[in-house]
Coordinates of C-alpha atoms in Angstrom, one line a residue:
M7 CA -21.0 0.2 -4.5
S8 CA -17.8 1.3 -5.9
K9 CA -18.2 1.6 -10.0
I10 CA -13.9 1.2 -10.9
G11 CA -14.2 -2.2 -8.2
L12 CA -16.2 -3.8 -10.1
K13 CA -14.7 -3.6 -13.4
V14 CA -12.2 -6.9 -13.8
I15 CA -8.6 -6.3 -14.8
K16 CA -7.4 -8.3 -17.7
F17 CA -3.7 -9.2 -18.3
E18 CA -1.8 -11.2 -20.3
K19 CA 2.3 -11.7 -19.1
A20 CA 2.4 -11.4 -15.4
V21 CA 2.0 -13.9 -13.0
I22 CA -0.2 -13.1 -9.7
D23 CA 0.7 -15.6 -6.4
I24 CA -2.0 -14.8 -3.8
D25 CA -0.9 -14.9 -0.2
G26 CA -3.8 -13.7 1.9
K27 CA -4.4 -10.7 1.7
K28 CA -0.2 -10.0 -0.2
L29 CA -0.1 -10.3 -4.6
S30 CA 3.3 -10.8 -5.6
I31 CA 2.9 -9.6 -9.6
K32 CA 5.8 -10.7 -11.7
G33 CA 6.3 -9.9 -15.2
P34 CA 8.5 -9.5 -17.8
K35 CA 9.4 -5.7 -16.9
G36 CA 10.2 -6.5 -13.2
H37 CA 8.4 -7.7 -9.9
L38 CA 5.8 -5.4 -7.4
D39 CA 4.0 -6.5 -4.2
H40 CA 0.5 -5.1 -2.9
V41 CA -1.1 -5.7 0.0
L42 CA -4.8 -5.5 0.2
P43 CA -7.1 -3.2 2.9
E44 CA -8.6 -4.8 5.6
G45 CA -12.2 -5.5 4.0
I46 CA -10.9 -6.9 0.0
V47 CA -10.1 -10.0 -1.5
A48 CA -8.7 -10.7 -4.8
I49 CA -9.6 -13.7 -6.9
V50 CA -7.1 -14.7 -10.1
E51 CA -9.6 -16.7 -12.8
Q52 CA -8.3 -17.5 -16.4
K53 CA -6.3 -14.4 -16.5
V54 CA -8.6 -12.5 -14.9
L55 CA -8.0 -10.5 -11.8
K56 CA -11.3 -9.4 -9.4
V57 CA -11.2 -7.4 -6.2
R58 CA -14.1 -7.8 -4.2
P59 CA -15.5 -6.8 -1.0
E60 CA -15.4 -10.0 1.6
T61 CA -18.8 -9.1 2.6
E62 CA -22.0 -7.9 1.5
E63 CA -22.2 -5.3 3.7
R64 CA -20.4 -2.4 2.6
T65 CA -19.4 1.2 4.2
R66 CA -17.6 4.0 2.3
A67 CA -14.5 2.9 3.9
V68 CA -14.6 -0.7 2.2
N69 CA -16.0 1.2 -1.0
I70 CA -13.3 3.7 -0.8
A71 CA -10.7 0.6 -0.1
W72 CA -12.0 -1.3 -3.3
G73 CA -11.9 0.6 -6.2
M74 CA -8.3 2.0 -4.9
S75 CA -7.4 -1.1 -4.6
R76 CA -8.5 -1.9 -7.8
A77 CA -7.0 0.9 -9.7
S78 CA -3.6 0.3 -7.6
L79 CA -3.4 -3.2 -9.2
A80 CA -4.2 -2.6 -12.8
N81 CA -1.4 0.3 -12.6
K82 CA 0.8 -2.4 -11.0
I83 CA -0.1 -5.3 -13.9
K84 CA 0.5 -2.8 -16.3
G85 CA 3.7 -1.6 -15.2
V86 CA 5.6 -4.7 -14.9
E87 CA 3.9 -6.1 -18.2
T88 CA 4.5 -2.9 -20.6
G89 CA 6.3 -0.4 -18.0
F90 CA 5.7 3.6 -17.8
E91 CA 7.0 6.6 -19.7
T92 CA 6.5 9.9 -18.5
K93 CA 8.1 13.4 -19.8
I94 CA 9.8 16.7 -18.6
N95 CA 9.8 19.4 -20.2
I96 CA 12.4 22.4 -19.0
V97 CA 12.0 26.0 -20.3
G98 CA 13.8 28.8 -19.7
L99 CA 17.0 30.5 -20.4
G100 CA 20.1 28.9 -19.0
Y101 CA 17.6 26.5 -17.6
K102 CA 18.9 22.5 -18.1
A103 CA 19.3 19.0 -16.3
V104 CA 22.4 17.1 -16.8
L105 CA 22.8 13.8 -15.5
S106 CA 25.3 12.1 -13.9
G107 CA 25.8 8.7 -12.6
K108 CA 22.7 7.8 -10.5
N109 CA 22.5 11.9 -9.9
L110 CA 20.5 14.8 -12.5
N111 CA 22.2 17.9 -11.6
F112 CA 19.6 21.1 -12.6
S113 CA 20.4 25.0 -13.3
L114 CA 17.1 26.8 -12.8
G115 CA 17.9 30.3 -12.7
F116 CA 19.2 30.0 -9.1
S117 CA 22.8 30.8 -7.8
H118 CA 23.5 27.5 -6.7
K119 CA 23.0 24.0 -8.6
I120 CA 20.5 21.1 -7.3
D121 CA 21.4 17.6 -7.2
L122 CA 18.6 15.0 -7.0
E123 CA 18.9 11.3 -6.6
I124 CA 17.6 8.8 -9.0
P125 CA 15.0 6.5 -7.3
E126 CA 16.3 2.6 -7.6
G127 CA 13.7 1.1 -10.0
L128 CA 13.5 4.5 -12.7
S129 CA 15.3 5.1 -15.5
V130 CA 15.9 8.4 -16.4
N131 CA 17.5 10.0 -20.4
V132 CA 17.9 13.5 -20.6
S133 CA 18.2 15.0 -24.3
K134 CA 21.2 16.6 -25.7
T135 CA 19.6 20.1 -24.9
G136 CA 18.9 19.8 -20.8
Q137 CA 15.7 20.5 -22.0
E138 CA 13.6 17.0 -21.7
I139 CA 14.1 14.4 -19.4
L140 CA 12.1 11.0 -19.9
V141 CA 11.4 9.1 -16.8
S142 CA 10.8 5.5 -16.9
G143 CA 9.7 2.8 -14.9
I144 CA 7.9 -0.4 -13.6
D145 CA 6.1 2.1 -10.6
K146 CA 3.5 4.7 -12.0
L147 CA 3.6 5.5 -8.1
E148 CA 7.1 5.9 -7.9
I149 CA 7.6 7.6 -11.0
G150 CA 4.7 10.3 -9.7
N151 CA 6.5 11.7 -7.4
F152 CA 10.2 12.1 -8.7
C153 CA 8.2 13.9 -11.4
A154 CA 6.3 16.2 -8.6
T155 CA 9.9 16.6 -6.6
V156 CA 11.3 18.1 -10.4
K157 CA 8.2 20.0 -10.9
A158 CA 8.9 21.8 -7.1
F159 CA 12.4 22.7 -8.2
R160 CA 10.5 25.5 -10.2
P161 CA 7.4 25.7 -11.0
V162 CA 5.8 27.4 -14.2
E163 CA 6.0 31.4 -14.2
P164 CA 2.1 32.5 -15.4
Y165 CA 3.2 35.5 -17.5
K166 CA 6.4 33.7 -19.6
G167 CA 5.5 30.1 -19.6
T168 CA 9.0 29.6 -18.2
G169 CA 10.0 26.7 -15.3
V170 CA 9.5 22.9 -15.0
F171 CA 6.4 20.6 -16.2
V172 CA 5.0 17.5 -17.1
E173 CA 3.9 16.6 -20.7
G174 CA 0.3 17.0 -20.1
D175 CA 0.0 19.4 -17.8
K176 CA -2.1 22.4 -18.6
I177 CA -0.4 25.6 -17.8
H178 CA -2.7 28.8 -17.0
R179 CA -0.9 31.5 -18.6
K180 CA -1.7 35.1 -17.5
A181 CA -2.1 38.5 -20.0
G182 CA 0.3 41.1 -19.2
K183 CA -0.2 44.5 -17.9
A184 CA -2.2 46.4 -20.9
K185 CA -0.3 48.9 -22.8
K186 CA -2.5 52.1 -21.7
S187 CA -3.5 54.3 -25.2

């Protein structure tokens, strides 16, 4: 039995249309679609969405799909109602990002600049110093993938703590060489 799948999803502003296995979620921030996997059904009753298995016979695969579907739907409903924001920090001497149109240009200590196109549906704001990037949108998965791409350009260096990281990430710092006495 899936503990996460058992939880109901309460919503206020969203409108959910169910057409077989396809769910269409509309809200003040936008519109998202979700396709349920085999063996899972969704039911909407009075601003509450319930995700359940089709049959009483539950295999491990059905339990996994049940919990994952419920979590994905909860994120999509929250996204269309309120949206998501993630903050990326850039730490290092001369490291910065500049927004130019639909591209982000990074200076991260390499001999070249890195250009990254901003995906459709995401909004990106860069601070005046170029050290903080605020990524917002309605799809939590898309925001996470974008942030992971940016982090991969310059992972955090464990001795000095310089690099690119998402706010909330735990940075494992290492001690430098000890001074001999």
